[in-house]
Coordinates of C-alpha atoms in Angstrom, one line a residue:
M19 CA 76.7 102.5 104.8
I20 CA 77.2 102.9 108.6
P21 CA 76.7 99.2 109.3
S22 CA 79.2 98.3 106.6
R23 CA 81.8 100.6 108.2
L24 CA 81.1 99.1 111.6
F25 CA 81.6 95.6 110.1
A26 CA 84.8 96.7 108.5
L27 CA 86.1 98.3 111.7
A28 CA 85.1 95.1 113.7
G29 CA 87.0 93.0 111.1
L30 CA 90.1 95.1 111.5
V31 CA 90.0 94.8 115.3
V32 CA 89.6 91.0 115.0
L33 CA 92.5 90.7 112.6
A34 CA 94.7 92.7 115.0
V35 CA 93.7 90.8 118.1
V36 CA 93.7 87.2 116.9
P37 CA 97.5 86.6 116.7
W38 CA 97.7 87.1 120.4
V39 CA 94.7 84.8 121.1
L40 CA 94.9 81.9 118.8
A41 CA 97.1 78.9 119.2
R42 CA 100.1 78.4 116.8
H43 CA 98.3 75.9 114.5
Q44 CA 95.1 78.0 114.5
L45 CA 97.1 81.1 113.5
S46 CA 98.9 79.2 110.8
L47 CA 95.5 78.1 109.4
L48 CA 94.2 81.7 109.5
T49 CA 97.3 82.9 107.6
D50 CA 96.6 80.2 105.0
L51 CA 93.0 81.3 104.7
L52 CA 94.0 85.0 104.2
I53 CA 96.5 84.1 101.4
A54 CA 93.8 82.0 99.6
G55 CA 91.4 84.9 100.1
L56 CA 93.8 87.3 98.4
F57 CA 94.1 85.0 95.5
A58 CA 90.3 84.6 95.2
M59 CA 89.8 88.4 95.5
S60 CA 92.3 88.9 92.6
L61 CA 90.2 86.6 90.4
D62 CA 87.0 88.5 91.3
L63 CA 88.5 91.6 89.7
I64 CA 88.3 90.0 86.2
M65 CA 85.4 87.6 86.9
G66 CA 83.0 89.7 89.0
Y67 CA 83.7 93.2 87.7
T68 CA 84.6 92.5 84.0
G69 CA 82.7 89.3 83.3
M70 CA 85.8 87.4 82.1
V71 CA 86.1 83.9 83.4
S72 CA 89.7 82.7 83.6
F73 CA 90.6 79.1 84.0
G74 CA 94.3 79.8 84.3
H75 CA 94.6 82.4 87.1
A76 CA 96.7 80.0 89.2
A77 CA 99.6 80.5 86.9
Y78 CA 100.2 84.0 88.2
F79 CA 100.0 82.7 91.8
G80 CA 102.6 80.2 90.9
L81 CA 104.9 82.7 89.2
G82 CA 104.7 84.9 92.3
A83 CA 105.6 81.9 94.5
Y84 CA 108.6 80.9 92.4
A85 CA 109.9 84.5 92.1
S86 CA 109.6 84.9 95.9
A87 CA 111.2 81.6 96.6
L88 CA 114.2 82.2 94.3
V89 CA 114.8 85.7 95.7
L90 CA 114.7 84.5 99.3
L91 CA 116.8 81.4 98.8
N92 CA 119.5 82.8 96.4
F93 CA 119.8 86.4 97.6
G94 CA 118.6 86.5 101.2
Q95 CA 116.6 89.7 100.7
P96 CA 113.9 91.0 103.0
I97 CA 110.5 89.5 102.3
P98 CA 109.0 92.8 100.9
V99 CA 111.7 92.6 98.1
A100 CA 110.5 89.0 97.4
L101 CA 106.9 90.2 97.3
L102 CA 107.8 92.9 94.8
A103 CA 109.6 90.3 92.6
G104 CA 106.6 88.1 92.7
T105 CA 104.1 90.8 91.7
L106 CA 106.4 92.1 89.0
L107 CA 107.0 88.7 87.4
A108 CA 103.3 87.9 87.5
G109 CA 102.4 91.3 85.9
V110 CA 105.1 91.1 83.2
V111 CA 104.1 87.6 82.1
A112 CA 100.4 88.4 82.3
A113 CA 100.8 91.3 79.9
P114 CA 101.4 89.4 76.6
V115 CA 98.9 86.7 77.8
A116 CA 96.3 89.3 78.3
Y117 CA 97.1 90.9 74.9
L118 CA 96.4 87.7 73.1
S119 CA 93.6 86.3 75.3
T120 CA 91.5 89.5 75.3
R121 CA 91.2 89.2 71.5
A122 CA 88.6 86.5 72.3
T123 CA 85.5 86.6 74.4
G124 CA 83.4 84.1 76.4
I125 CA 84.4 80.5 76.4
Y126 CA 87.2 81.2 73.9
F127 CA 88.8 83.6 76.3
A128 CA 88.5 81.1 79.1
M129 CA 90.1 78.4 77.0
L130 CA 93.0 80.7 76.0
T131 CA 93.7 81.5 79.6
L132 CA 93.7 77.8 80.4
A133 CA 96.1 77.0 77.5
F134 CA 98.6 79.7 78.5
A135 CA 98.4 78.6 82.1
Q136 CA 99.1 74.9 81.2
L137 CA 102.0 76.1 79.1
L138 CA 103.5 78.0 82.0
Y139 CA 102.9 74.9 84.2
T140 CA 104.7 72.7 81.8
V141 CA 107.7 75.1 81.7
A142 CA 107.8 75.1 85.5
Y143 CA 107.5 71.3 85.5
K144 CA 110.3 70.7 83.0
W145 CA 112.8 73.5 83.9
R146 CA 114.3 71.5 86.7
D147 CA 117.5 73.6 87.0
L148 CA 115.5 76.7 87.9
T149 CA 112.3 75.4 89.5
G150 CA 113.3 72.0 90.8
G151 CA 110.8 70.3 88.5
S152 CA 108.2 68.2 90.1
D153 CA 110.0 68.4 93.4
G154 CA 109.7 72.2 93.5
I155 CA 111.8 74.5 95.6
A156 CA 112.0 73.6 99.3
G157 CA 113.5 75.4 102.3
V158 CA 112.2 78.9 101.4
P159 CA 113.0 81.0 104.5
K160 CA 111.1 83.7 106.3
T161 CA 113.6 86.6 106.4
T162 CA 113.2 90.1 107.7
L163 CA 110.8 93.0 107.2
F164 CA 113.7 95.2 106.0
W165 CA 117.5 95.2 106.0
G166 CA 118.5 94.7 109.6
G167 CA 114.9 94.8 110.7
P168 CA 112.7 92.5 112.7
S169 CA 112.4 88.8 111.7
L170 CA 109.2 87.5 110.2
A171 CA 109.9 83.9 111.2
T172 CA 107.5 84.0 114.1
P173 CA 103.9 83.0 113.4
Q174 CA 102.6 86.3 114.7
G175 CA 105.0 88.4 112.6
F176 CA 104.3 86.7 109.3
Y177 CA 100.5 86.7 110.0
L178 CA 100.6 90.4 110.5
L179 CA 102.4 90.9 107.2
V180 CA 99.8 88.7 105.4
A181 CA 96.9 90.5 107.1
A182 CA 98.3 93.9 106.2
C183 CA 98.8 92.8 102.5
V184 CA 95.2 91.5 102.3
V185 CA 93.7 94.7 103.9
L186 CA 95.7 97.0 101.7
S187 CA 94.9 94.9 98.6
L188 CA 91.2 95.0 99.5
L189 CA 91.3 98.8 99.9
A190 CA 93.2 99.2 96.6
C191 CA 90.7 96.9 94.7
Q192 CA 87.8 98.8 96.2
G193 CA 89.3 102.1 95.1
L194 CA 89.8 100.6 91.6
V195 CA 86.3 99.3 91.1
R196 CA 84.7 102.6 92.4
S197 CA 86.9 104.7 90.1
P198 CA 85.8 105.7 86.5
F199 CA 88.0 102.8 85.3
G200 CA 86.1 100.4 87.5
R201 CA 82.8 101.8 86.2
A202 CA 83.9 101.2 82.7
L203 CA 84.8 97.6 83.6
Q204 CA 81.3 97.1 85.0
A205 CA 79.8 98.6 81.9
I206 CA 81.7 96.1 79.8
R207 CA 80.5 93.3 82.0
E208 CA 76.9 94.4 81.6
N209 CA 76.9 94.9 77.9
E210 CA 80.1 94.9 75.9
R211 CA 78.4 95.6 72.6
R212 CA 76.7 98.8 74.0
F213 CA 80.0 99.9 75.4
T214 CA 81.6 99.5 72.0
S215 CA 78.7 101.3 70.3
L216 CA 79.6 104.4 72.5
G217 CA 82.9 104.6 70.7
R218 CA 85.0 103.0 73.3
D219 CA 87.3 100.0 72.8
P220 CA 86.9 97.5 75.6
R221 CA 90.1 95.6 75.0
P222 CA 92.5 98.1 76.7
F223 CA 90.3 98.1 79.8
K224 CA 90.2 94.3 79.8
L225 CA 94.0 94.0 79.3
V226 CA 94.8 96.4 82.1
V227 CA 92.5 94.7 84.6
F228 CA 93.8 91.3 83.6
V229 CA 97.3 92.4 84.5
I230 CA 96.2 94.1 87.7
A231 CA 94.5 90.9 88.8
A232 CA 97.6 88.9 87.9
V233 CA 99.7 91.2 90.1
F234 CA 97.5 90.6 93.1
A235 CA 97.5 86.9 92.4
G236 CA 101.3 87.1 92.2
L237 CA 101.4 88.9 95.6
A238 CA 99.4 86.0 97.1
G239 CA 101.8 83.5 95.6
A240 CA 104.8 85.5 96.9
L241 CA 103.3 85.3 100.4
F242 CA 102.6 81.6 100.0
A243 CA 106.2 80.5 99.3
P244 CA 107.8 81.7 102.5
F245 CA 104.7 80.8 104.5
R246 CA 104.7 77.2 103.3
G247 CA 108.5 77.0 102.8
F248 CA 108.2 75.8 99.3
A249 CA 107.0 76.5 95.7
S250 CA 106.0 73.8 93.3
P251 CA 104.3 73.4 89.9
E252 CA 101.2 72.1 91.6
V253 CA 100.1 75.6 92.6
M254 CA 100.1 76.5 88.9
F255 CA 97.9 73.6 87.8
W256 CA 94.4 74.2 86.4
V257 CA 92.8 72.5 89.4
F258 CA 93.8 75.4 91.7
S259 CA 92.3 77.8 89.2
G260 CA 89.1 75.8 89.4
Q261 CA 89.2 76.0 93.2
G262 CA 89.6 79.8 92.9
L263 CA 86.5 80.0 90.8
M264 CA 84.6 78.0 93.5
M265 CA 85.9 80.3 96.2
V266 CA 84.6 83.4 94.3
I267 CA 81.2 81.8 93.6
M268 CA 80.8 80.6 97.2
G269 CA 81.6 84.0 98.6
G270 CA 79.8 86.2 96.1
I271 CA 80.8 87.3 92.6
G272 CA 81.6 91.0 92.3
T273 CA 81.8 91.7 96.0
L274 CA 85.6 91.5 96.7
V275 CA 85.0 90.7 100.4
G276 CA 82.9 87.7 99.4
P277 CA 85.7 85.8 97.6
V278 CA 87.9 86.2 100.7
L279 CA 85.1 84.7 102.9
G280 CA 84.5 82.1 100.2
A281 CA 88.1 81.1 100.2
M282 CA 88.0 80.7 104.0
L283 CA 84.9 78.6 103.8
F284 CA 86.4 76.4 101.1
I285 CA 89.7 75.8 102.9
L286 CA 87.9 75.2 106.3
I287 CA 85.6 72.6 104.7
Q288 CA 88.6 71.0 103.1
E289 CA 90.5 70.9 106.4
V290 CA 87.6 69.5 108.4
L291 CA 86.4 66.9 106.0
S292 CA 89.9 65.7 105.0
S293 CA 90.4 64.8 108.7
Y294 CA 87.5 62.4 108.5
T295 CA 87.5 61.0 105.0
E296 CA 89.8 60.8 101.9
H297 CA 86.7 61.5 99.8
W298 CA 86.4 65.1 101.1
M299 CA 86.2 66.5 97.6
I300 CA 82.8 64.8 97.1
F301 CA 81.3 66.5 100.1
T302 CA 82.9 69.8 99.2
G303 CA 81.2 69.5 95.8
I304 CA 77.9 68.9 97.5
V305 CA 78.3 72.0 99.7
F306 CA 79.2 74.0 96.6
V307 CA 76.1 72.8 94.8
L308 CA 73.9 73.6 97.8
I309 CA 75.3 77.2 97.9
V310 CA 74.7 77.7 94.2
I311 CA 71.1 76.5 94.5
F312 CA 70.0 78.1 97.7
L313 CA 72.5 81.1 97.9
P314 CA 72.9 82.0 94.3
G315 CA 74.5 85.3 95.2
G316 CA 77.1 83.6 97.4
L317 CA 77.5 84.4 101.1
V318 CA 77.9 88.2 100.8
G319 CA 75.6 88.6 97.8
T320 CA 72.8 86.9 99.7
A321 CA 73.4 88.8 102.9
R322 CA 73.3 92.1 101.0
R323 CA 70.0 91.1 99.3
L324 CA 68.4 90.1 102.6
G325 CA 69.7 93.4 104.1
T326 CA 68.1 95.4 101.3
R327 CA 64.8 93.6 101.8
G328 CA 64.9 94.2 105.5

């Protein structure tokens, strides 16, 4: 427990120091990594702790991005208002999707999440008057922290906002999975039939955690829009959901911190390899296969297993 706390404290110190040490493009890359990590962590809530594999999680990331972009462009509100709009829209849309999808299990649940996500992607792609269609929404500004407050247009300012959101989200998710509700989720993951035989209905638990995961994915998307300056249907496509699954597996399923590290590794591999070859996805796939074979618990899962043996 003590080493874990020391690692956590060291991580917080590093996050606080790096904006004053890294160059502008390096800080921008780190901000991108943290946003992707938040998205992967949200997927781990339903995948790692409830055993539900979603192929459509990117839809809620995209909804958060669109809501944030529209609020910032059309109303000029502070960024926290845009973040709230993104999380609320993602949660509201996720509720009926969760209600219908959790009626199925296994691959049928996964296919339902994919179908709903593609439906939302099509709506975003076709609703040109609102979403800009295939062109998306460009020119999303970085406004202020609050009304009349400091601007978040500087790389350091926006990075600190993203880092704070990721740390607070991680603490909230850890509190959730350690609560009685989280224990129930893990019981459903281990043996849903036994959970049902105890007289408990797993569907309400699965529905609630699905919406919570969508809210955190929406938060990641709401940060993404002002950071990149745009929102487009591409961030809602099933390919991004698949990349999220890879991030979770690479980092360690059911660890929360692992998916954040897995997202960082995935993006870094993409950034490095794409600068050398246009076939970077092939090599990314090779790295993924090697991790699955030789590090079946992912980065964090394997490290924990080795630490237990030691």
